[in-house]
PDB file of C-alpha atoms in Angstrom:
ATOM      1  CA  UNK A1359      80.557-203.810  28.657  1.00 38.00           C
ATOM      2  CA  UNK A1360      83.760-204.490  27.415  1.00 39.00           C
ATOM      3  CA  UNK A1361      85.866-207.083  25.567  1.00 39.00           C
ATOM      4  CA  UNK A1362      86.889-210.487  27.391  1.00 43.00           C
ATOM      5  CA  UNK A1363      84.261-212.445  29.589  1.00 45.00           C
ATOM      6  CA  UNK A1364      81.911-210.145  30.310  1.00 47.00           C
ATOM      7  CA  UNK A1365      81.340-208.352  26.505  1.00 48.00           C
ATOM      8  CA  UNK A1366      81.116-212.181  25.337  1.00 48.00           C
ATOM      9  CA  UNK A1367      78.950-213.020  28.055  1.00 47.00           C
ATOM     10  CA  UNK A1368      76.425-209.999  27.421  1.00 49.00           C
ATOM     11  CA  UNK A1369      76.385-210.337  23.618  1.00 49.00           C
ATOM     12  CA  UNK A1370      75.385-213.887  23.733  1.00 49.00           C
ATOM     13  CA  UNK A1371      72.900-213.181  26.086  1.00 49.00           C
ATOM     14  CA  UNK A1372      71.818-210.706  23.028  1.00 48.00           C
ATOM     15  CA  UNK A1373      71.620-213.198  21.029  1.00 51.00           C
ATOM     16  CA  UNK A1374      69.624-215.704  22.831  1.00 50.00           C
ATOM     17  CA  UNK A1375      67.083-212.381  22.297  1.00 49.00           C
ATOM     18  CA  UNK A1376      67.176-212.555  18.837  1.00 49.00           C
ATOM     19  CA  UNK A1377      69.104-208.902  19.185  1.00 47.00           C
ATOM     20  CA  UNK A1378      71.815-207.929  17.765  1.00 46.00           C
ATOM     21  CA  UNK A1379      74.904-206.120  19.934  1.00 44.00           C
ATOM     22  CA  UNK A1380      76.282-203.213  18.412  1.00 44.00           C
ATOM     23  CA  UNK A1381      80.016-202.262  19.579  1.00 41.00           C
ATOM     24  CA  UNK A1382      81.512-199.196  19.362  1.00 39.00           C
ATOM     25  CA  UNK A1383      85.209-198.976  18.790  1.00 36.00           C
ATOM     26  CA  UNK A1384      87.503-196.930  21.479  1.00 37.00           C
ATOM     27  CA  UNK A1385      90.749-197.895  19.605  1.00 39.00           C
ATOM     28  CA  UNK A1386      91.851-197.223  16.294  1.00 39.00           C
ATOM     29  CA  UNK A1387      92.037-200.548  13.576  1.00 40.00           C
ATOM     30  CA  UNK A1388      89.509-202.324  15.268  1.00 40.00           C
ATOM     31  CA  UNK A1389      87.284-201.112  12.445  1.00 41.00           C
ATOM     32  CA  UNK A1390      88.044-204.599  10.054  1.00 43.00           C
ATOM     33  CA  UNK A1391      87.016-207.194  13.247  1.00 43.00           C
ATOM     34  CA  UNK A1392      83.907-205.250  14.528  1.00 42.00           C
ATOM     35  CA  UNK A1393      82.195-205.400  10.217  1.00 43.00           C
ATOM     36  CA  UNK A1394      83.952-208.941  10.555  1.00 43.00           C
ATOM     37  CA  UNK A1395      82.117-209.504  13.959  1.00 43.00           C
ATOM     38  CA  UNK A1396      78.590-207.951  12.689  1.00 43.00           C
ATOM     39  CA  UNK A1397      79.147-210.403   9.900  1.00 38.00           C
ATOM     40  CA  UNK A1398      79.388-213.270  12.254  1.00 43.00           C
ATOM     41  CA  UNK A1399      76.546-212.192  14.303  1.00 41.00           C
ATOM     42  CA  UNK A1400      74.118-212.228  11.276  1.00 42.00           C
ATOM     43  CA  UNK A1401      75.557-216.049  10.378  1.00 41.00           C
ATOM     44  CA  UNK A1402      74.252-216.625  13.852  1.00 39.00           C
ATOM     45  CA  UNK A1403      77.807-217.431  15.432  1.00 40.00           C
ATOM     46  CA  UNK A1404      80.338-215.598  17.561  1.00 39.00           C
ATOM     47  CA  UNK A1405      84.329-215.734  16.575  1.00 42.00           C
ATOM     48  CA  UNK A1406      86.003-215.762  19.794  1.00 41.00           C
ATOM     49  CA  UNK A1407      89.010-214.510  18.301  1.00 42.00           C
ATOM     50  CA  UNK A1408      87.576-211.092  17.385  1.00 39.00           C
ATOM     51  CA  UNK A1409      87.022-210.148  21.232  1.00 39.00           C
ATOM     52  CA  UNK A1410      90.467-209.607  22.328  1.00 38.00           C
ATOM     53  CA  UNK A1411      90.775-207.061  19.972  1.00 35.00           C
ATOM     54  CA  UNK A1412      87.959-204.769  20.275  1.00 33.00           C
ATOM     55  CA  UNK A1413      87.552-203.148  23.467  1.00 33.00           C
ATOM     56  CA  UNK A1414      84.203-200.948  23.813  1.00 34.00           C
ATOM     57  CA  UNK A1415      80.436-200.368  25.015  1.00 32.00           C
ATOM     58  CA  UNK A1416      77.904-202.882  23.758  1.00 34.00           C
ATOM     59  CA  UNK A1417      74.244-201.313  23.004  1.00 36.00           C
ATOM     60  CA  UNK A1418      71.658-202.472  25.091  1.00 35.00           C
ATOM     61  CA  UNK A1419      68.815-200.347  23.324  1.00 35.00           C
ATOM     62  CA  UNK A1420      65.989-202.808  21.843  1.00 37.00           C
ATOM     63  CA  UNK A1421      66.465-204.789  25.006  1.00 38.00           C
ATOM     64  CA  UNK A1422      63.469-204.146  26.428  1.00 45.00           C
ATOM     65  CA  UNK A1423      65.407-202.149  29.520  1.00 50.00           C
ATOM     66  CA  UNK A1424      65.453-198.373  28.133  1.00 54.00           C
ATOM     67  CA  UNK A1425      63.576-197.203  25.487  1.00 58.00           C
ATOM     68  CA  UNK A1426      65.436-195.241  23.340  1.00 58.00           C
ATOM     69  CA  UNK A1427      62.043-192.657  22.780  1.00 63.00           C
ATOM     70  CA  UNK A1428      61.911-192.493  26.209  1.00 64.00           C
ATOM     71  CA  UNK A1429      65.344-191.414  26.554  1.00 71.00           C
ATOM     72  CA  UNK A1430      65.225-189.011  23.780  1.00 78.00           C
ATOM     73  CA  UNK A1431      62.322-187.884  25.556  1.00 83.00           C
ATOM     74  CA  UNK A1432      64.124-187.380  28.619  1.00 84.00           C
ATOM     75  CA  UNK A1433      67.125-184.957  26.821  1.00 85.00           C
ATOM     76  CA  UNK A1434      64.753-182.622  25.150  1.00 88.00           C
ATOM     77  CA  UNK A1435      62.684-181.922  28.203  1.00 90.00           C
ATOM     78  CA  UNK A1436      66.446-181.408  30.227  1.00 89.00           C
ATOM     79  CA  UNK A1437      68.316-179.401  27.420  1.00 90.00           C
ATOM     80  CA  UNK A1438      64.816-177.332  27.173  1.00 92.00           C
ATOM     81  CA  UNK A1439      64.940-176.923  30.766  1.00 93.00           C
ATOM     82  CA  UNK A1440      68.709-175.762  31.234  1.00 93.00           C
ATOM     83  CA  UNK A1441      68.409-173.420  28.617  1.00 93.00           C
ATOM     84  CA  UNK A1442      65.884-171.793  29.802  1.00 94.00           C
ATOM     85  CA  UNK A1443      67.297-171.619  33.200  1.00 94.00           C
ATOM     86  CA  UNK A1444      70.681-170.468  32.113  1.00 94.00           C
ATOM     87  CA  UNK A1445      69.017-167.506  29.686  1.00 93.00           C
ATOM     88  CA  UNK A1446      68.400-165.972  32.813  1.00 94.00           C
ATOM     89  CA  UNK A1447      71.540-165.861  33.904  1.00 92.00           C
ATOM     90  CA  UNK A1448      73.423-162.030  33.712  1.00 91.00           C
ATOM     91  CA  UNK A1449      76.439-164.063  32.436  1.00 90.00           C
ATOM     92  CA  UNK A1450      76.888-167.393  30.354  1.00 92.00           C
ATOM     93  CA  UNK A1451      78.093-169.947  32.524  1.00 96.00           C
ATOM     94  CA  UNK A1452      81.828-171.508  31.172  1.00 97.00           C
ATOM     95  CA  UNK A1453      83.004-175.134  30.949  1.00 97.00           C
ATOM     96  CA  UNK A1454      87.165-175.899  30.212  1.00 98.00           C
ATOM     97  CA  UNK A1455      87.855-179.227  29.155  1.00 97.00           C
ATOM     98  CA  UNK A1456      91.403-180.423  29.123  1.00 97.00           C
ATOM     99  CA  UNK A1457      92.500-183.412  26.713  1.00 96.00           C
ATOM    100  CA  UNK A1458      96.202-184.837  26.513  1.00 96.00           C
ATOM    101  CA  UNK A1459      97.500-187.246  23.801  1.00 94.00           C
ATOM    102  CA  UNK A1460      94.958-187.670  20.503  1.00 91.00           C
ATOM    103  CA  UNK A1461      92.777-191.065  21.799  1.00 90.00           C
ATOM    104  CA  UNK A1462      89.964-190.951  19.293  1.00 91.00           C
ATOM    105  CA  UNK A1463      87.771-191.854  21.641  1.00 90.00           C
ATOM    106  CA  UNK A1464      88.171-188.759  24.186  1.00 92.00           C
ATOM    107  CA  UNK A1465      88.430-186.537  20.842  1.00 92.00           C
ATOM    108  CA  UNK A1466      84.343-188.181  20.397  1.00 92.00           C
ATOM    109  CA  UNK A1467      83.638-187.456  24.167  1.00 90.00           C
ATOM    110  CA  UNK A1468      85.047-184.118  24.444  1.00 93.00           C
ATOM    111  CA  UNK A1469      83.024-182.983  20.903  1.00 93.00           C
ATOM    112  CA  UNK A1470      79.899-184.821  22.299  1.00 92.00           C
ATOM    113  CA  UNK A1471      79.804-182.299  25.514  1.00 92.00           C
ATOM    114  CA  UNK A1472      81.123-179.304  23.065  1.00 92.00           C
ATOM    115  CA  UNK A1473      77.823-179.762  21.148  1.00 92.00           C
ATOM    116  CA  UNK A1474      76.331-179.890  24.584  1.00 92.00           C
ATOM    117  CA  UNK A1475      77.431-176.727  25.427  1.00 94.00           C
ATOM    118  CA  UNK A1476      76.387-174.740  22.357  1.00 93.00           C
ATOM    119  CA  UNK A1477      72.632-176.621  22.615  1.00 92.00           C
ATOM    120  CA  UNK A1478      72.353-175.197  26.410  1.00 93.00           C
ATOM    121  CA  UNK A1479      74.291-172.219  25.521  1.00 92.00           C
ATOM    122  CA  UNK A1480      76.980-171.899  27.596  1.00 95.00           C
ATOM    123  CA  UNK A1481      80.607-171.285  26.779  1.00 96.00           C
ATOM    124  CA  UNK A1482      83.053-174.190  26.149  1.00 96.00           C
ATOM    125  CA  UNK A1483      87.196-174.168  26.346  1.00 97.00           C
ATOM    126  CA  UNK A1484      89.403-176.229  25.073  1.00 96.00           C
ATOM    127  CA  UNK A1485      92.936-176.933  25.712  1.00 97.00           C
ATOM    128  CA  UNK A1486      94.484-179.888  23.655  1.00 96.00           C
ATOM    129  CA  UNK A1487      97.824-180.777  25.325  1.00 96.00           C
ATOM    130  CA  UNK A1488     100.288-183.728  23.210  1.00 94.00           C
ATOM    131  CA  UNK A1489     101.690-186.970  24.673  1.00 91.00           C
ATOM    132  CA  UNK A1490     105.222-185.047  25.420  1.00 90.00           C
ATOM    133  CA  UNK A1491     103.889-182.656  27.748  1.00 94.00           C
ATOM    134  CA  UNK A1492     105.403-181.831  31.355  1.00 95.00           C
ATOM    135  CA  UNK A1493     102.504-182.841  34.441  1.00 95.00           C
ATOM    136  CA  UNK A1494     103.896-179.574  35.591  1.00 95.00           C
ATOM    137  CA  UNK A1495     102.200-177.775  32.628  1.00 97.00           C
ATOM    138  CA  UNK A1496      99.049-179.441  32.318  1.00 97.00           C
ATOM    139  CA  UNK A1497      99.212-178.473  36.771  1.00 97.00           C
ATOM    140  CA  UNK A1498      99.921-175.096  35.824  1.00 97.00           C
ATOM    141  CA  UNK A1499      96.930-174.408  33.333  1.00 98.00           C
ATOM    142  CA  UNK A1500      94.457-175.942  36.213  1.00 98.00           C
ATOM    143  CA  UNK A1501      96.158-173.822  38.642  1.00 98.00           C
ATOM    144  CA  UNK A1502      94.631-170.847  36.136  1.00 98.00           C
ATOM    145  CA  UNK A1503      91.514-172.047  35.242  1.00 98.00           C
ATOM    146  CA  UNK A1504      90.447-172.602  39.243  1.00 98.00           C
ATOM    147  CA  UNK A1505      91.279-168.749  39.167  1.00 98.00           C
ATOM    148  CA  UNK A1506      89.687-167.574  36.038  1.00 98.00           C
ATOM    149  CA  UNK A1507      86.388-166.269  36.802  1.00 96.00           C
ATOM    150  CA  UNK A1508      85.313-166.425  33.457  1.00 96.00           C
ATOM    151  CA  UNK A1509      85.216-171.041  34.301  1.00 97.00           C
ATOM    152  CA  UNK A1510      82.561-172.512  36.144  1.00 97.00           C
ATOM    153  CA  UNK A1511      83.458-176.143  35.396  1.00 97.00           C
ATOM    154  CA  UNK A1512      86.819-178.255  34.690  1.00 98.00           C
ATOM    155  CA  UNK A1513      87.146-181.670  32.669  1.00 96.00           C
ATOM    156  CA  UNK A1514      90.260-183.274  32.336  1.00 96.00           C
ATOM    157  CA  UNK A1515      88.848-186.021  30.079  1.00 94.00           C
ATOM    158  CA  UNK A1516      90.409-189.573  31.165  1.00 91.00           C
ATOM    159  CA  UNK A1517      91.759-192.426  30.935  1.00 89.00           C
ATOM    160  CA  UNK A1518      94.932-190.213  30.889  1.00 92.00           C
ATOM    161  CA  UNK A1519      97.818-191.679  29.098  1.00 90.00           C
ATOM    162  CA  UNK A1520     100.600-193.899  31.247  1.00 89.00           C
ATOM    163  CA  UNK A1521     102.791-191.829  33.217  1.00 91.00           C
ATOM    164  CA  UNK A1522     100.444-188.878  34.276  1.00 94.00           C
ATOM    165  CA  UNK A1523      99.382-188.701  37.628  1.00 94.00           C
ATOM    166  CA  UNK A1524      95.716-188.954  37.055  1.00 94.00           C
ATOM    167  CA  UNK A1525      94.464-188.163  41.385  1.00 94.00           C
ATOM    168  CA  UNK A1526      96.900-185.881  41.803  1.00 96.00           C
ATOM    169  CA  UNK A1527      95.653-183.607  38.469  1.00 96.00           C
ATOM    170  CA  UNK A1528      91.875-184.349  39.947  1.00 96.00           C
ATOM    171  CA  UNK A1529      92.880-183.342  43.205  1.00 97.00           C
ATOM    172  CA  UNK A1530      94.379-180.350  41.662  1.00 97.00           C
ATOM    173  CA  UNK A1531      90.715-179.024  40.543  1.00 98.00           C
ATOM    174  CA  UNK A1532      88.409-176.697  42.789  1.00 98.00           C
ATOM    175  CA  UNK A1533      85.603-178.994  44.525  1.00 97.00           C
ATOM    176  CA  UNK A1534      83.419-176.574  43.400  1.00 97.00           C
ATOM    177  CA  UNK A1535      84.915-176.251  39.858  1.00 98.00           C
ATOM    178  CA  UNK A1536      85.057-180.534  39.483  1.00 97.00           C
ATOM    179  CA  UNK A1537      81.716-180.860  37.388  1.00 96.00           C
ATOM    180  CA  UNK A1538      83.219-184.544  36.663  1.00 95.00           C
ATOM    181  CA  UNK A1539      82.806-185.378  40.485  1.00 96.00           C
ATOM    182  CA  UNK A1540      86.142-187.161  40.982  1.00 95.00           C
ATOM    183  CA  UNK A1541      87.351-184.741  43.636  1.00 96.00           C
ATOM    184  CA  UNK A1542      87.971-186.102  47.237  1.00 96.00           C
ATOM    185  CA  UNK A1543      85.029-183.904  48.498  1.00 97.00           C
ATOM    186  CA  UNK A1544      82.678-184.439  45.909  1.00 96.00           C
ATOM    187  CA  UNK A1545      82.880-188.571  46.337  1.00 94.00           C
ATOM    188  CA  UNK A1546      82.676-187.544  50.345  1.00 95.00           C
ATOM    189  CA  UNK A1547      79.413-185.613  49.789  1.00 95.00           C
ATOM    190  CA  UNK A1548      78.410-187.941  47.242  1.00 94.00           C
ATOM    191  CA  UNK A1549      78.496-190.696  50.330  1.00 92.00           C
ATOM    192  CA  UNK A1550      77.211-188.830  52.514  1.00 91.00           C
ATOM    193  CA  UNK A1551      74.133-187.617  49.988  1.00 89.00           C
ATOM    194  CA  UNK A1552      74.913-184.298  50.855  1.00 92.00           C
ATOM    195  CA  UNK A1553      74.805-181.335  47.732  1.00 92.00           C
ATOM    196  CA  UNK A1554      77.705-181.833  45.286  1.00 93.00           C
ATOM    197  CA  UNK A1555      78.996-182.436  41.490  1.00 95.00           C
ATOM    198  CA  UNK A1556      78.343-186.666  40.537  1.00 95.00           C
ATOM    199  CA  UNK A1557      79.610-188.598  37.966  1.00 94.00           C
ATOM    200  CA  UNK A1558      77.831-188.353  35.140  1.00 92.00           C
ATOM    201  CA  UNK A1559      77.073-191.877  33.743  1.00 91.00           C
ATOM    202  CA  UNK A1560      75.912-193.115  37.409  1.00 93.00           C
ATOM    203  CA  UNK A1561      74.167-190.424  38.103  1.00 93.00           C
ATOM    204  CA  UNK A1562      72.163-190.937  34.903  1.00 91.00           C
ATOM    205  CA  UNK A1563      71.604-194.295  35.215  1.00 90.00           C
ATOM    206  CA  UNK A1564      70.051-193.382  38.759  1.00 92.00           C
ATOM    207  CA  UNK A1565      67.927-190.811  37.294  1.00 90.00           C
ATOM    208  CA  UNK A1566      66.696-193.271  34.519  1.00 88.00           C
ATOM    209  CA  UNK A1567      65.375-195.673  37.297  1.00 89.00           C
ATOM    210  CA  UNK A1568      63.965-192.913  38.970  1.00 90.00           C
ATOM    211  CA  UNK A1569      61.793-191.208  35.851  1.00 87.00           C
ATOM    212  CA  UNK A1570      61.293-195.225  34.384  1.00 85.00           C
ATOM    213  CA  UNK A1571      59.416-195.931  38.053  1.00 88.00           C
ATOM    214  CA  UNK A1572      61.521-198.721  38.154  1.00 88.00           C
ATOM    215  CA  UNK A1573      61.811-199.830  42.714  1.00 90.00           C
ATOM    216  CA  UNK A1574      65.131-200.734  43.223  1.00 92.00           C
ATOM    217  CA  UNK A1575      64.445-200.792  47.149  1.00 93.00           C
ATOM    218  CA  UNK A1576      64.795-204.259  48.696  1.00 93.00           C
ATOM    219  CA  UNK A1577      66.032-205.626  45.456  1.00 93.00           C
ATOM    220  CA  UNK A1578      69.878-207.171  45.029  1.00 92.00           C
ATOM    221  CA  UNK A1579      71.803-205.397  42.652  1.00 92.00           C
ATOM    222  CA  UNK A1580      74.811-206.385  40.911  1.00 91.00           C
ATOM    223  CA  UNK A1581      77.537-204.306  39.038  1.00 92.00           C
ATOM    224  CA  UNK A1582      80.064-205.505  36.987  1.00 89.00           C
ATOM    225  CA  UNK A1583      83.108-203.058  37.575  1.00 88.00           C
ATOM    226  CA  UNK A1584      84.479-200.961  40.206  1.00 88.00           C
ATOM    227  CA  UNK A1585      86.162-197.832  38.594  1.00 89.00           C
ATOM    228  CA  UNK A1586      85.952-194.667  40.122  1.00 88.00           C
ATOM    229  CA  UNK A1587      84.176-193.186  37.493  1.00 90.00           C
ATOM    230  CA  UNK A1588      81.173-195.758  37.405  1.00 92.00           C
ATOM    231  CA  UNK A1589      81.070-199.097  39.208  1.00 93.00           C
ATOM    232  CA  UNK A1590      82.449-197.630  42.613  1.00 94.00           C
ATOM    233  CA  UNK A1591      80.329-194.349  42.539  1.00 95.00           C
ATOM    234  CA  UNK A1592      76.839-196.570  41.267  1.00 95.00           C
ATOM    235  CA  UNK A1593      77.355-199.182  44.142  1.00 95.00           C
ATOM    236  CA  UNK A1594      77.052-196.021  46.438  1.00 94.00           C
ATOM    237  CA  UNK A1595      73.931-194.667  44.854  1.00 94.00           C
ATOM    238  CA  UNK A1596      72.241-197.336  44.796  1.00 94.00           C
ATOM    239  CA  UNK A1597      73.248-198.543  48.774  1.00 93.00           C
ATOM    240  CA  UNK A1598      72.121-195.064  49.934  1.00 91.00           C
ATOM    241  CA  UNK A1599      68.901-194.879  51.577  1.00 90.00           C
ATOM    242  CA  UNK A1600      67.361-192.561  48.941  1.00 88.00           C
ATOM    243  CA  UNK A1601      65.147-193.130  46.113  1.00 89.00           C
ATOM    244  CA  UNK A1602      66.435-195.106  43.641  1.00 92.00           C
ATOM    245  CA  UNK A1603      68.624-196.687  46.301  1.00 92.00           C
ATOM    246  CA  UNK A1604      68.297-198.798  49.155  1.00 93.00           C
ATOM    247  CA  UNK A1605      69.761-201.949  46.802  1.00 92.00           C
ATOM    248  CA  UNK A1606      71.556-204.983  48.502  1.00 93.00           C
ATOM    249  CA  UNK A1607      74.541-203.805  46.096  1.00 93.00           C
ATOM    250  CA  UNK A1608      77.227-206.445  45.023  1.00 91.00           C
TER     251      UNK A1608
END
């Protein structure tokens, strides 16, 4: 979701359930219009004005599309499983994430899959850079974690800010090291549905389908969005002639 047509679009369809959207902020001072907005909601109306200034996700738990026990569910039983697997590992597995500039929002993301790590037990690294610093640092310290031996898996967490040239920094990263699945081979394989890294939020939403029993062949699917890191890589998924898959994608 997102602010504009298609966040006002999906919370009035929320409404028309009887259920309440819940944003989440990605920017800072949109605090005051989101309690303004909630406030709204309850008097049954939507201020049109408070839309162009929030910009985030919209909750579609309660729904009736996911349940959220079912989900919960679903994290225990693959945490439980990854630990396991990676206790018998002869060395802890290590994940670098790189952040530049202070967006609160990546700062949430980046401690999300921090926690992650220490649940699994595996090592986590992380390298803060500011706004002011040279692409030909932030190349440099990729450059040394595709050779340290001691990192299994790179993040650069994105959107990166204006000026940074965010393919070329992807591009930078060792197929093999990409866990993000942005890398020029890992969307190839990815299309071809050969073995490789995908990105994460489609390839959860696939596997939700898949452990929900929910056929998706034959059926016309449409996605709102093409970025790279969701709408594009989805559409794919689900066009493939796999399981979820097969969709007459639009």
């Amino acid at each position: 979701g997102g602010s504009g047509l298609l966040g006002r679009t999906i919370s009035k369809f929320l409404l028309n359930m009887n259920k309440q959207p819940v944003w989440l902020s990605r920017e800072e001072g949109t605090f005051d219009q989101i309690k303004k907005y909630k406030w709204n909601v309850e008097k049954n109306y939507i201020d049109e004005n408070v839309f162009d200034d929030i910009e985030g996700i919209i909750h579609l738990a309660g729904v009736g599309i996911v349940d959220h026990k079912w989900t919960t569910d679903y994290k225990k039983e693959i945490l439980d499983s990854l630990r396991l697997k990676i206790s018998t590992y002869s060395a802890k597995p290590g994940l670098a994430v790189v952040l530049i500039g202070d967006n609160p929002a990546s700062h949430a993301y980046i401690n999300m899959k921090r926690k992650a790590c220490d649940l699994i037990e595996i090592r986590s690294f992380f390298y803060h850079f500011d706004l002011n610093v040279p692409q030909s640092k932030v190349f440099g310290l990729i450059e040394e974690l595709n050779q340290n031996p001691e990192v299994h898996g790179i993040l650069v967490q994105l959107p990166l800010p204006l000026g940074y040239d965010e393919q070329k920094i992807i591009q930078l990263i060792r197929p093999e090291k990409d866990v993000d699945g942005f890398h020029p081979v890992n969307l190839g394989n990815m299309v071809l549905n050969l073995p490789g890294f995908l990105p994460a939020t489609p390839a959860g939403i696939v596997e939700l389908l898949k452990r929900n029993n929910i056929e998706t062949e034959g059926k016309k699917c449409v996605i709102i969005g093409r970025s790279n890191i969701v709408g594009t890589p989805l559409s794919i998924m689900l066009g493939r002639n796999s399981n979820p898959g097969n969709c007459t994608v639009t």
